[in-house]
Amino acid sequence: MLERSALAENALQALHDEDYDRPYNTQALNHETMIFVGGRTPVSLDGAWNFCVDLLDTGLRQKWFAMQPMPAEERSEPWDYDPYEGDTVPVPSCWQMLKETWYFFEGSAWYTRPLDMPQDLGSGRRFLRVGAAQYDCKVFLNGAFLGNHYGGSTPFFCELTGHLRPGRNWLMLMVNNTRTLDRVPMRNTDWFNYGGLYREVSLFETPTSVIRDLFVHLVPDGSYRRIRAAVEVDGGAREAVLEIAELGIRQTIALGADGRGEALVEARPELWSPESPRLYAVSLAAGDDRVEDRIGFRQIERVGDEIRLNGRSLFLRGISVHEDDRELGKVTSEADLRRRFADARDLNCNYLRLAHYPHHEMAARLADELGFLLWEEIPVYWAIAFDNPATYRDARNQLIELIKRDRNRASVIIWSVGNENPDTDARLDFMKGLADTAKAFDPTRLTSAACLVNHARNRIEDRLAEHIDVIGINEYYGWYEENFEDLVEIGRNSDPGKPVVISETGADGAIGEGAPARGLFSEAYMTEVYEKQIETLRALSYVKGMSPWILYDFRVERRQNIFQRGFNKKGLIAADKATRKDAFAVLSAYYAERRDAEAGGEEMA
Ligand code: GCB
C-alpha cells in the first residue's frame, strides 16, 4: 500500500512540476571535458539503439532513465515507456529521415543501448564521445545522470570511469531538438531542423594519464622555421614527448602542475598549400598515453586588404555548402564528402565555406589531404539572444569545441563567428567576444563573419568589421535586392581597408518537371544573376574571394512555393547531388580564368 502511495506522489510531481528539467541542464559536458582523439582506436557504439520520441518530456518527468530492466510481468507499477524494449533506430541517423510521422517532430527523444564491460575494469579511464547530437543531449548511465551538452554540431565527451560496472551497463541519451529563443541557432533559420544522434558515437579507453589536447602549428612570424606545440595532459604525467620523425624532431615537453606545457622547435617543414598539401605524421606520448595526427604547416595572414598564404596573395575561389542529404539528412559519409570535393574541384575551387555550423570533422581532414582551404563557422545566425549571458556561454563553448577539434587542420584558415546579425550594441559585444575568443584559442588563423551593408548609404559598413580580419558579405543583388546598380554603387562607395569575401550570392534555379522557363526561379534567370555578379565583383580589387550560395539544393521548412517544395533551390547542383545547373559552368569558367591568371602572374614574377 505504502509503495502505491509513493508512486501516486511521484506521479503527481511528474504532472505538476514544470521545473522538471532544471537538474539536467548543467551543460557540464563542454570544451573542458574534451580529450584528444587522433590516433586512438574507438569502440564503436553505432548501430541499433532502442528509440522513442517524447514530445511532452514524459521521460524526464517520470525518470524513465531510473527504471530497471525487467520482464513486463514482473513490473509492479504501470509504465508509459520501457527503454529496454520496443522500436530501434540506427545510429547515426536523423529521425526525420526514418519515419514519415517523425518528419516535423521537434522535442525530446530517447536512445538506449547496453554497454558490456569486462569483469575486470582495469585501472584505465573510459570516455563516451558523441560526434554530434542536435541540440541538447543528456547522458544517463545505469540510471545516473552524468551531464548534458548544448550545441548541435560539435563533439562532446562524458567520462564514464567510476560509473561503469563489470558486465552489462545501460547507456541512455536523451536528445532534444526544440527550437528556442536562447539557443544557438535560435528559432528561425534557413536550414532544416534535423534531430538525433547524427554522427558517430564511440567509447575511448585510455590510461590514467590522458592527453586532453594537442595543438601543433607553424609560428606565424614569417620565418617558416619554428613549430610550436601546446599540450594538455590530465592525470599526473610530468612530461610529454613530441615526435615529428620526418623533420627530425623529438622534443621533451615539461608539464606544469596544471598538466599544461609547450615547446618551440626549430624546423624547416615543406609548406602545406592547396597545390601541395604536404602533411607530417606527428605523435605525442605522455605517461602510458599516446596520440597521433597528420599535420600540415603553413602561414595564413591578412596584410592590408590581402589574404596571404605562405606570403603569397590569394583569391579564394569558393563555394558554400550545407551538411544536408536528401535521403540521410545531416548524416555524412566519406563518400558524400569525397563527392563534394570532386564537385568543388570541377568548379575550379580552392576554397569552401562550411555553412552555418561545424560540419563533420572528416570534412577538414579530407580538405587537408586534397588541398582545399576552409571557412568554418558556428551557428550564430540571424536574431540570436545577444543580451542573454547563457546564450553567449553556449555560443562561446561551441566555438571553442570547434577550434579544439580542428585547429590542427592546415586547410582551415577562417573561423567565422556569425551570419547576418542585426546591428545592435549587444550583438557587437557578443560577436567581438567570440572573435577575441577565437584569437585566444588560435592566434594562427583569421576571423570573419557575414557582415552588414548600410543600404541607405550603399556602403559596406559594420561596426564588427573592426574586430575581425576578413569582412564577409552576403549579397543577393539580382535576387532579394532587385536593383543591380546598387551593388555597383556599393563597390564604388566602399573602402573597407580589409579583404572582403563575398560569403554568399546567388539565386534559386528550379529544374526538372514544372520548372519555369524564365523569370524568378528559372535556371535561365539564375545563370543571368551569376553572370552579372561575376562581371561586377571582378572589378573590385578588395574582393579577395567568394563562396556563392550554394553547391547543392538543400531541405528547409520555410521554402514552400511550387518551385521549392521544401527545398532551397540555390544549389549549382540539384538535391540529387548529380544534376548540374547551367550556372555551374559559368562559375567554373570564371574560376578557371582566375586560377590561370594567378598561375601566369606567378610565372612572370
Ligand atoms: C542568406 C543566408 C542563408 C540562406 C540564403 C538564402 O543570406 O545566410 O542561410 O539560405 O540567404 O537562400 O536566402
Coordinates of C-alpha atoms and ligand atoms in Angstrom, one line a residue:
M1 CA 0.0 0.0 0.0
L2 CA 2.7 2.4 1.1
E3 CA 4.5 1.8 -2.2
R4 CA 1.5 2.6 -4.2
S5 CA 1.0 6.0 -2.5
A6 CA 4.7 6.8 -3.0
L7 CA 4.1 6.1 -6.7
A8 CA 1.0 8.3 -6.7
E9 CA 3.0 11.1 -5.1
N10 CA 5.7 10.8 -7.8
A11 CA 3.1 10.7 -10.5
L12 CA 1.6 14.0 -9.3
Q13 CA 5.0 15.5 -9.0
A14 CA 5.7 14.4 -12.6
L15 CA 2.4 16.1 -13.8
H16 CA 2.7 19.3 -11.9
D17 CA 6.3 20.3 -11.8
E18 CA 7.3 22.5 -14.7
D19 CA 10.9 22.8 -13.4
Y20 CA 11.4 19.1 -14.0
D21 CA 14.3 19.7 -16.4
R22 CA 16.3 22.1 -14.3
P23 CA 18.6 19.5 -12.7
Y24 CA 19.5 18.2 -16.1
N25 CA 20.7 21.4 -17.7
T26 CA 24.1 21.6 -16.2
Q27 CA 26.0 21.9 -19.5
A28 CA 28.8 20.1 -17.7
L29 CA 29.8 18.4 -20.9
N30 CA 31.7 21.2 -22.7
H31 CA 35.1 22.1 -24.2
E32 CA 36.8 21.4 -20.8
T33 CA 35.7 17.8 -20.9
M34 CA 37.2 17.1 -24.4
I35 CA 40.0 14.7 -24.9
F36 CA 42.3 14.5 -27.9
V37 CA 41.3 11.5 -30.1
G38 CA 43.8 11.5 -33.0
G39 CA 45.4 8.1 -33.3
R40 CA 43.2 6.4 -30.7
T41 CA 41.1 3.4 -31.5
P42 CA 37.5 3.9 -30.7
V43 CA 35.0 1.2 -29.7
S44 CA 32.0 2.0 -32.0
L45 CA 28.6 2.4 -30.3
D46 CA 26.9 2.9 -33.7
G47 CA 24.2 0.5 -34.8
A48 CA 20.7 -0.2 -33.4
W49 CA 19.6 1.7 -30.3
N50 CA 16.2 1.5 -28.7
F51 CA 14.3 4.7 -29.5
C52 CA 11.2 6.6 -28.6
V53 CA 10.1 10.2 -29.3
D54 CA 8.8 12.0 -26.3
L55 CA 7.0 15.2 -27.2
L56 CA 5.9 16.0 -23.6
D57 CA 9.2 15.2 -21.9
T58 CA 7.4 12.5 -20.0
G59 CA 10.7 10.6 -19.8
L60 CA 12.4 13.3 -17.7
R61 CA 9.3 14.0 -15.7
Q62 CA 8.8 10.3 -14.8
K63 CA 12.5 9.5 -14.8
W64 CA 12.5 6.7 -17.4
F65 CA 16.2 6.5 -17.0
A66 CA 15.8 5.2 -13.4
M67 CA 13.7 2.2 -14.5
Q68 CA 15.4 -1.2 -14.0
P69 CA 15.3 -3.6 -17.0
M70 CA 12.9 -6.4 -16.2
P71 CA 10.2 -8.5 -17.9
A72 CA 6.8 -6.8 -18.2
E73 CA 5.1 -9.3 -16.0
E74 CA 7.4 -8.6 -13.1
R75 CA 6.8 -4.8 -13.1
S76 CA 4.7 -3.7 -10.1
E77 CA 3.9 -0.2 -11.4
P78 CA 2.3 0.9 -14.7
W79 CA 4.8 2.5 -17.2
D80 CA 4.5 4.7 -20.2
Y81 CA 7.7 3.5 -21.9
D82 CA 10.1 0.7 -21.3
P83 CA 13.6 1.9 -22.5
Y84 CA 14.8 -1.7 -22.7
E85 CA 12.4 -2.9 -25.5
G86 CA 10.5 -1.6 -28.5
D87 CA 11.5 0.2 -31.7
T88 CA 15.1 0.6 -32.6
V89 CA 16.7 3.1 -34.9
P90 CA 20.2 3.1 -36.4
V91 CA 22.8 5.5 -35.0
P92 CA 23.9 7.7 -36.7
S93 CA 20.7 8.9 -38.2
C94 CA 18.2 11.8 -38.2
W95 CA 14.8 10.7 -37.0
Q96 CA 13.1 12.8 -39.7
M97 CA 14.5 10.5 -42.4
L98 CA 13.3 7.3 -40.7
K99 CA 9.5 7.6 -40.4
E100 CA 7.1 10.0 -42.0
T101 CA 5.4 10.7 -38.7
W102 CA 8.7 11.9 -37.3
Y103 CA 9.3 14.3 -40.2
F104 CA 8.4 17.5 -38.3
F105 CA 8.9 16.2 -34.9
E106 CA 10.6 18.7 -32.6
G107 CA 11.2 17.7 -29.0
S108 CA 12.9 15.0 -26.9
A109 CA 13.8 11.5 -28.0
W110 CA 15.4 8.7 -26.0
Y111 CA 18.1 6.4 -27.2
T112 CA 19.1 3.4 -25.1
R113 CA 21.7 0.6 -25.6
P114 CA 23.6 -1.9 -23.5
L115 CA 27.3 -1.4 -22.9
D116 CA 29.1 -4.6 -21.9
M117 CA 32.2 -4.3 -19.9
P118 CA 34.8 -6.9 -18.9
Q119 CA 34.7 -8.4 -15.4
D120 CA 38.0 -6.7 -14.6
L121 CA 37.5 -3.0 -15.5
G122 CA 41.3 -2.3 -15.1
S123 CA 42.9 0.9 -13.9
G124 CA 42.3 2.9 -17.1
R125 CA 39.7 5.5 -18.0
R126 CA 36.7 5.4 -20.3
F127 CA 35.2 8.3 -22.2
L128 CA 32.0 8.4 -24.2
R129 CA 32.3 10.5 -27.3
V130 CA 29.2 11.8 -29.2
G131 CA 30.2 13.1 -32.6
A132 CA 27.1 15.4 -32.7
A133 CA 23.6 15.4 -31.3
Q134 CA 21.1 18.0 -32.3
Y135 CA 20.7 20.0 -29.9
D136 CA 20.6 19.2 -26.2
C137 CA 21.9 15.8 -25.2
K138 CA 21.6 14.4 -21.7
V139 CA 23.6 11.4 -20.7
F140 CA 22.5 8.7 -18.3
L141 CA 24.4 5.6 -17.3
N142 CA 22.7 2.8 -15.2
G143 CA 20.1 5.3 -14.0
A144 CA 22.6 8.1 -13.0
F145 CA 22.6 11.5 -14.8
L146 CA 26.2 12.3 -15.9
G147 CA 25.7 15.7 -17.6
N148 CA 24.4 17.4 -20.7
H149 CA 25.7 19.2 -23.7
Y150 CA 24.3 22.1 -25.7
G151 CA 25.1 22.7 -29.3
G152 CA 24.0 20.6 -32.3
S153 CA 27.2 20.2 -34.3
T154 CA 30.3 19.9 -32.1
P155 CA 31.5 16.6 -30.5
F156 CA 31.4 16.1 -26.7
F157 CA 32.8 13.7 -24.2
C158 CA 31.5 12.3 -21.0
E159 CA 33.8 10.4 -18.7
L160 CA 32.3 7.1 -17.6
T161 CA 35.1 5.9 -15.4
G162 CA 33.8 5.2 -11.9
H163 CA 30.2 4.9 -13.2
L164 CA 30.6 1.7 -15.2
R165 CA 30.2 -1.7 -13.6
P166 CA 31.6 -5.1 -14.7
G167 CA 29.2 -6.9 -17.2
R168 CA 26.1 -5.2 -18.5
N169 CA 25.6 -1.4 -18.3
W170 CA 22.8 0.7 -19.8
L171 CA 23.5 3.9 -21.6
M172 CA 20.6 6.3 -22.3
L173 CA 20.9 9.5 -24.2
M174 CA 18.0 12.0 -24.4
V175 CA 18.3 14.3 -27.4
N176 CA 16.2 17.4 -27.8
N177 CA 16.0 19.5 -30.9
T178 CA 13.4 22.0 -29.8
R179 CA 14.0 25.4 -31.3
T180 CA 14.1 28.0 -28.5
L181 CA 14.9 31.7 -28.3
D182 CA 18.0 31.2 -26.2
R183 CA 19.7 28.5 -28.3
V184 CA 22.4 28.9 -31.0
P185 CA 20.9 29.0 -33.6
M186 CA 17.6 30.2 -32.2
R187 CA 14.1 29.6 -33.6
N188 CA 14.4 30.8 -37.1
T189 CA 16.9 29.5 -39.7
D190 CA 17.1 28.7 -43.4
W191 CA 18.1 25.1 -42.9
F192 CA 16.2 22.1 -41.7
N193 CA 15.9 21.3 -38.0
Y194 CA 17.1 17.7 -38.1
G195 CA 17.2 15.9 -34.8
G196 CA 19.1 13.0 -33.3
L197 CA 22.4 11.3 -32.8
Y198 CA 23.5 12.0 -36.4
R199 CA 27.3 11.5 -36.1
E200 CA 29.3 8.5 -34.7
V201 CA 29.0 7.6 -31.1
S202 CA 32.0 5.8 -29.6
L203 CA 33.8 4.8 -26.4
F204 CA 37.5 5.6 -25.9
E205 CA 39.7 3.7 -23.4
T206 CA 42.7 5.5 -22.1
P207 CA 45.4 5.1 -19.4
T208 CA 45.0 7.1 -16.2
S209 CA 47.1 9.9 -17.6
V210 CA 45.2 11.1 -20.7
I211 CA 46.2 13.6 -23.3
R212 CA 43.4 16.1 -23.5
D213 CA 44.7 18.5 -26.0
L214 CA 47.5 18.9 -28.6
F215 CA 47.9 22.0 -30.8
V216 CA 50.8 21.9 -33.2
H217 CA 51.4 24.8 -35.7
L218 CA 53.9 26.8 -37.6
V219 CA 54.7 30.0 -35.7
P220 CA 53.2 32.7 -38.0
D221 CA 56.1 35.1 -37.8
G222 CA 57.2 34.9 -41.4
S223 CA 60.3 32.9 -40.8
Y224 CA 58.6 29.5 -41.6
R225 CA 61.2 28.0 -39.3
R226 CA 59.6 27.5 -36.0
I227 CA 56.9 25.0 -34.8
R228 CA 55.0 25.4 -31.6
A229 CA 53.3 22.6 -29.7
A230 CA 50.9 23.2 -26.9
V231 CA 49.9 20.2 -24.8
E232 CA 47.4 19.5 -22.0
V233 CA 47.6 16.2 -20.1
D234 CA 45.3 15.2 -17.2
G235 CA 46.2 12.5 -14.7
G236 CA 49.7 13.2 -13.3
A237 CA 52.2 12.9 -16.2
R238 CA 55.1 15.3 -15.7
E239 CA 56.4 15.4 -19.2
A240 CA 55.3 14.6 -22.8
V241 CA 57.4 13.7 -25.8
L242 CA 56.6 15.2 -29.2
E243 CA 57.8 13.5 -32.3
I244 CA 57.8 14.6 -36.0
A245 CA 60.2 12.0 -37.4
E246 CA 60.3 13.4 -40.9
L247 CA 61.6 16.7 -39.5
G248 CA 64.0 15.0 -37.1
I249 CA 62.0 16.3 -34.1
R250 CA 61.9 14.5 -30.8
Q251 CA 61.3 17.0 -28.1
T252 CA 60.5 16.6 -24.4
I253 CA 57.9 19.0 -23.0
A254 CA 57.8 19.6 -19.3
L255 CA 54.3 19.8 -17.9
G256 CA 53.2 22.1 -15.1
A257 CA 51.1 21.3 -12.2
D258 CA 48.0 22.1 -14.3
G259 CA 49.2 19.4 -16.9
R260 CA 50.0 22.1 -19.5
G261 CA 53.2 22.6 -21.4
E262 CA 54.5 23.9 -24.6
A263 CA 57.6 23.8 -26.8
L264 CA 59.1 25.8 -29.6
V265 CA 61.2 23.8 -32.1
E266 CA 63.4 24.9 -34.9
A267 CA 62.3 23.2 -38.2
R268 CA 62.0 23.8 -41.9
P269 CA 58.9 21.9 -43.0
E270 CA 57.8 21.8 -46.6
L271 CA 54.8 24.2 -46.5
W272 CA 51.3 23.0 -47.0
S273 CA 49.2 24.6 -49.8
P274 CA 46.3 23.6 -52.0
E275 CA 48.7 22.8 -54.8
S276 CA 51.0 20.8 -52.5
P277 CA 49.0 19.5 -49.4
R278 CA 52.0 18.1 -47.6
L279 CA 51.2 16.5 -44.2
Y280 CA 53.6 15.3 -41.5
A281 CA 53.0 12.4 -39.0
V282 CA 53.0 13.9 -35.5
S283 CA 52.8 12.0 -32.3
L284 CA 52.7 12.8 -28.6
A285 CA 53.4 10.5 -25.7
A286 CA 52.7 11.2 -22.0
G287 CA 52.9 8.5 -19.4
D288 CA 51.3 5.5 -21.0
D289 CA 49.1 7.6 -23.3
R290 CA 49.9 8.3 -26.9
V291 CA 48.1 10.2 -29.7
E292 CA 48.9 10.9 -33.3
D293 CA 47.9 13.3 -36.0
R294 CA 48.8 14.3 -39.6
I295 CA 49.5 18.0 -39.7
G296 CA 50.4 20.5 -42.4
F297 CA 52.4 23.6 -41.7
R298 CA 51.6 26.9 -43.4
Q299 CA 51.0 30.6 -42.6
I300 CA 47.8 32.4 -43.3
E301 CA 47.7 36.2 -42.7
R302 CA 46.0 39.4 -43.6
V303 CA 48.1 42.2 -44.9
G304 CA 46.1 45.3 -45.8
D305 CA 43.3 44.1 -48.0
E306 CA 45.1 40.9 -48.9
I307 CA 44.8 37.4 -47.7
R308 CA 48.2 35.7 -47.9
L309 CA 49.0 32.0 -47.8
N310 CA 52.7 31.4 -47.2
G311 CA 53.4 35.0 -48.1
R312 CA 51.6 34.9 -51.4
S313 CA 48.4 36.9 -52.1
L314 CA 45.4 34.7 -52.6
F315 CA 42.0 34.8 -54.2
L316 CA 39.5 32.4 -52.6
R317 CA 37.6 30.6 -55.4
G318 CA 34.9 29.2 -53.2
I319 CA 31.5 27.7 -52.8
S320 CA 29.3 27.4 -49.8
V321 CA 28.0 24.1 -48.7
H322 CA 25.5 22.8 -46.1
E323 CA 25.6 19.4 -44.5
D324 CA 22.4 18.0 -46.0
D325 CA 21.4 14.9 -47.9
R326 CA 18.0 14.2 -49.5
E327 CA 18.0 10.7 -48.1
L328 CA 20.1 10.9 -44.9
G329 CA 19.6 14.5 -43.6
K330 CA 22.7 15.6 -41.8
V331 CA 24.4 12.2 -41.7
T332 CA 27.7 12.4 -43.5
S333 CA 29.8 9.7 -45.1
E334 CA 33.2 9.8 -46.5
A335 CA 31.8 9.0 -50.0
D336 CA 29.5 12.0 -49.7
L337 CA 32.4 14.3 -48.7
R338 CA 34.6 13.0 -51.5
R339 CA 31.8 13.7 -54.0
R340 CA 31.5 17.2 -52.5
F341 CA 35.3 17.9 -53.0
A342 CA 35.2 16.4 -56.5
D343 CA 32.4 18.8 -57.5
A344 CA 34.3 21.7 -55.9
R345 CA 37.3 20.6 -57.9
D346 CA 35.2 20.6 -61.1
L347 CA 34.2 24.1 -60.2
N348 CA 37.9 25.0 -60.1
C349 CA 37.5 25.9 -56.4
N350 CA 40.4 26.2 -53.9
Y351 CA 38.1 27.0 -51.0
L352 CA 34.8 26.0 -49.3
R353 CA 32.6 27.8 -46.8
L354 CA 31.2 25.1 -44.4
A355 CA 28.0 26.9 -43.5
H356 CA 26.4 27.6 -41.0
Y357 CA 27.6 25.3 -38.2
P358 CA 30.5 22.9 -37.7
H359 CA 30.5 20.1 -40.3
H360 CA 31.7 16.6 -39.7
E361 CA 35.4 16.6 -38.7
M362 CA 36.1 14.3 -41.7
A363 CA 35.5 17.3 -44.0
A364 CA 38.6 19.2 -42.7
R365 CA 40.6 16.0 -42.7
L366 CA 39.8 15.4 -46.3
A367 CA 40.4 19.1 -47.2
D368 CA 43.9 18.7 -45.6
E369 CA 44.6 15.8 -47.8
L370 CA 43.1 17.0 -51.0
G371 CA 44.2 20.6 -50.8
F372 CA 41.2 22.8 -50.1
L373 CA 41.0 25.9 -47.9
L374 CA 38.1 26.1 -45.5
W375 CA 35.9 28.7 -43.7
E376 CA 34.4 27.1 -40.6
E377 CA 31.5 28.6 -38.7
I378 CA 29.3 28.5 -35.6
P379 CA 25.6 28.9 -35.9
V380 CA 25.3 32.5 -34.5
Y381 CA 22.7 33.1 -37.2
W382 CA 20.2 36.0 -37.6
A383 CA 18.5 37.1 -34.4
I384 CA 20.4 35.4 -31.6
A385 CA 19.5 36.4 -28.0
F386 CA 22.6 38.6 -27.9
D387 CA 21.8 40.0 -24.5
N388 CA 21.4 36.7 -22.8
P389 CA 24.7 35.6 -21.0
A390 CA 23.6 31.9 -21.1
T391 CA 23.3 32.2 -24.9
Y392 CA 26.8 33.7 -25.1
R393 CA 28.2 30.9 -22.9
D394 CA 26.7 28.4 -25.3
A395 CA 28.0 30.1 -28.5
R396 CA 31.4 30.5 -27.0
N397 CA 31.6 26.9 -25.9
Q398 CA 30.5 25.8 -29.4
L399 CA 33.3 28.0 -30.9
I400 CA 36.0 26.6 -28.6
E401 CA 34.9 23.0 -29.2
L402 CA 35.1 23.6 -32.9
I403 CA 38.5 25.2 -32.6
K404 CA 39.9 22.5 -30.4
R405 CA 38.6 19.8 -32.7
D406 CA 40.0 21.4 -35.9
R407 CA 42.9 23.6 -35.1
N408 CA 45.5 21.1 -36.3
R409 CA 43.9 21.2 -39.8
A410 CA 46.0 23.3 -42.2
S411 CA 43.0 23.6 -44.5
V412 CA 41.0 25.7 -42.0
I413 CA 42.0 29.3 -42.5
I414 CA 39.0 31.2 -41.2
W415 CA 36.9 30.9 -38.0
S416 CA 33.6 32.7 -38.6
V417 CA 31.7 33.9 -35.6
G418 CA 28.3 34.6 -37.2
N419 CA 26.0 35.3 -40.1
E420 CA 23.8 38.3 -41.0
N421 CA 23.1 39.5 -37.4
P422 CA 21.2 42.7 -36.7
D423 CA 23.5 45.7 -35.8
T424 CA 22.9 46.3 -32.1
D425 CA 25.3 47.1 -29.2
A426 CA 24.5 43.7 -27.7
R427 CA 25.4 41.9 -30.9
L428 CA 28.6 43.9 -31.2
D429 CA 29.7 42.9 -27.7
F430 CA 28.7 39.3 -28.2
M431 CA 30.4 38.8 -31.5
K432 CA 33.5 40.8 -30.6
G433 CA 33.7 38.5 -27.6
L434 CA 33.6 35.5 -29.9
A435 CA 36.2 36.9 -32.3
D436 CA 38.5 37.6 -29.3
T437 CA 37.9 34.0 -28.1
A438 CA 38.9 32.6 -31.5
K439 CA 42.2 34.6 -31.4
A440 CA 42.8 33.5 -27.8
F441 CA 42.4 29.8 -28.6
D442 CA 44.0 30.0 -32.0
P443 CA 46.2 33.1 -32.9
T444 CA 47.2 31.4 -36.2
R445 CA 44.0 31.9 -38.2
L446 CA 41.8 34.6 -39.5
T447 CA 38.4 35.6 -38.1
S448 CA 35.4 36.6 -40.1
A449 CA 31.6 36.9 -40.1
A450 CA 29.0 37.6 -42.7
C451 CA 28.7 41.4 -42.0
L452 CA 26.3 44.1 -43.0
V453 CA 25.9 46.6 -45.7
N454 CA 24.4 50.1 -45.0
H455 CA 21.6 50.1 -47.5
A456 CA 20.8 53.8 -47.0
R457 CA 24.3 54.8 -47.9
N458 CA 25.1 51.8 -50.2
R459 CA 28.3 51.0 -48.4
I460 CA 29.9 48.1 -46.6
E461 CA 29.6 49.3 -43.1
D462 CA 29.5 47.2 -40.0
R463 CA 30.9 48.0 -36.5
L464 CA 32.0 44.4 -36.2
A465 CA 34.5 44.8 -39.1
E466 CA 37.0 46.4 -36.9
H467 CA 37.2 43.3 -34.7
I468 CA 37.7 40.6 -37.4
D469 CA 40.3 40.0 -40.2
V470 CA 38.1 39.3 -43.2
I471 CA 34.8 41.0 -43.9
G472 CA 32.3 38.5 -45.2
I473 CA 29.4 40.0 -47.2
N474 CA 26.2 38.1 -48.2
E475 CA 24.6 40.0 -51.0
Y476 CA 21.8 38.9 -53.3
Y477 CA 21.6 41.6 -55.9
G478 CA 19.5 40.3 -58.8
W479 CA 17.5 38.2 -56.3
Y480 CA 16.3 39.6 -53.0
E481 CA 17.8 43.0 -53.9
E482 CA 16.4 44.0 -57.3
N483 CA 18.5 46.9 -58.3
F484 CA 21.8 45.6 -59.6
E485 CA 23.1 49.2 -59.9
D486 CA 23.2 49.3 -56.0
L487 CA 25.8 46.6 -56.0
V488 CA 27.9 48.6 -58.4
E489 CA 27.5 51.6 -56.1
I490 CA 28.4 49.7 -53.0
G491 CA 31.5 48.6 -54.8
R492 CA 32.4 52.2 -55.6
N493 CA 31.4 53.7 -52.2
S494 CA 33.2 51.2 -50.0
D495 CA 36.7 51.4 -48.8
P496 CA 36.9 48.6 -46.2
G497 CA 40.7 48.5 -45.7
K498 CA 40.4 44.8 -45.2
P499 CA 39.9 41.9 -47.5
V500 CA 36.2 41.3 -48.4
V501 CA 35.0 37.9 -49.2
I502 CA 31.5 37.6 -50.8
S503 CA 30.4 34.9 -48.4
E504 CA 27.1 34.5 -50.3
T505 CA 25.4 35.5 -53.5
G506 CA 23.1 33.5 -55.8
A507 CA 19.6 32.9 -57.0
D508 CA 17.1 30.0 -56.9
G509 CA 17.0 27.9 -60.1
A510 CA 14.4 25.2 -60.2
I511 CA 15.0 22.4 -62.8
G512 CA 13.0 19.4 -64.0
E513 CA 9.3 18.9 -64.2
G514 CA 7.2 22.1 -63.5
A515 CA 10.2 24.4 -63.5
P516 CA 9.6 27.8 -65.0
A517 CA 11.3 28.6 -68.4
R518 CA 12.0 32.3 -67.5
G519 CA 11.9 34.8 -64.7
L520 CA 12.4 34.2 -61.0
F521 CA 13.1 30.6 -60.1
S522 CA 14.1 29.7 -63.6
E523 CA 17.5 28.2 -64.4
A524 CA 18.0 30.8 -67.1
Y525 CA 17.5 33.7 -64.6
M526 CA 19.8 32.1 -62.1
T527 CA 22.5 31.9 -64.8
E528 CA 22.0 35.5 -65.6
V529 CA 22.4 36.5 -62.0
Y530 CA 25.7 34.6 -61.8
E531 CA 27.0 36.3 -65.0
K532 CA 26.1 39.8 -63.7
Q533 CA 27.5 39.1 -60.2
I534 CA 30.8 38.0 -61.7
E535 CA 31.0 40.9 -64.0
T536 CA 30.5 43.4 -61.2
L537 CA 32.6 41.7 -58.5
R538 CA 35.6 41.1 -60.6
A539 CA 36.2 44.8 -60.9
L540 CA 36.5 45.3 -57.1
S541 CA 40.1 44.9 -56.0
Y542 CA 39.4 44.5 -52.3
V543 CA 37.2 41.5 -53.0
K544 CA 39.6 38.6 -52.2
G545 CA 37.3 35.7 -52.7
M546 CA 33.7 34.5 -52.9
S547 CA 31.7 31.5 -51.9
P548 CA 28.3 31.7 -53.8
W549 CA 25.3 30.1 -52.2
I550 CA 25.4 27.1 -52.6
L551 CA 26.8 23.8 -54.0
Y552 CA 23.7 21.6 -53.6
D553 CA 19.9 22.3 -53.2
F554 CA 19.0 21.7 -49.6
R555 CA 16.0 20.9 -47.5
V556 CA 14.3 23.6 -45.4
E557 CA 10.9 24.0 -43.9
R558 CA 10.4 27.7 -44.8
R559 CA 10.6 27.3 -48.6
Q560 CA 7.2 26.1 -49.8
N561 CA 6.3 27.7 -53.1
I562 CA 5.6 25.4 -56.0
F563 CA 9.1 25.6 -57.4
Q564 CA 10.7 25.0 -54.0
R565 CA 8.5 22.4 -52.3
G566 CA 10.6 22.3 -49.1
F567 CA 14.0 22.9 -50.7
N568 CA 16.2 26.0 -51.1
K569 CA 16.9 25.8 -54.8
K570 CA 20.0 28.0 -55.0
G571 CA 22.3 25.0 -55.5
L572 CA 24.5 24.9 -58.5
I573 CA 23.7 21.2 -58.4
A574 CA 20.2 19.8 -57.6
A575 CA 19.4 17.9 -54.4
D576 CA 20.3 14.6 -56.2
K577 CA 23.9 15.8 -55.9
A578 CA 24.3 14.9 -59.6
T579 CA 22.4 17.2 -61.9
R580 CA 24.3 20.4 -62.6
K581 CA 22.5 23.6 -63.4
D582 CA 23.8 26.0 -66.1
A583 CA 25.3 28.4 -63.6
F584 CA 27.8 25.7 -62.6
A585 CA 29.6 26.1 -65.9
V586 CA 29.5 29.9 -65.6
L587 CA 31.2 29.9 -62.2
S588 CA 33.6 27.2 -63.2
A589 CA 34.8 29.2 -66.2
Y590 CA 35.3 32.3 -64.1
Y591 CA 37.4 30.4 -61.5
A592 CA 39.4 28.7 -64.3
E593 CA 40.2 32.1 -65.6
R594 CA 41.3 33.5 -62.2
R595 CA 43.3 30.4 -61.5
D596 CA 45.1 30.6 -64.8
A597 CA 45.7 34.4 -64.4
E598 CA 47.3 33.8 -61.0
A599 CA 49.4 31.0 -62.3
G600 CA 50.5 33.2 -65.2
G601 CA 51.3 36.0 -62.8
E602 CA 53.5 33.7 -60.8
E603 CA 55.4 32.7 -63.8
M604 CA 56.1 36.3 -64.7
A605 CA 57.2 37.1 -61.1
Ligands
GCB1 C1 21.2 34.0 -46.6 C2 21.5 33.1 -45.5 C3 21.4 31.7 -45.9 C4 20.2 31.5 -46.8 C5 20.3 32.3 -48.0 C6 19.0 32.3 -48.9 O1 21.6 35.2 -46.6 O2 22.8 33.4 -44.9 O3 21.4 30.8 -44.8 O4 19.9 30.1 -47.1 O5 20.5 33.6 -47.7 O6 18.9 31.4 -49.7 O7 18.2 33.1 -48.7

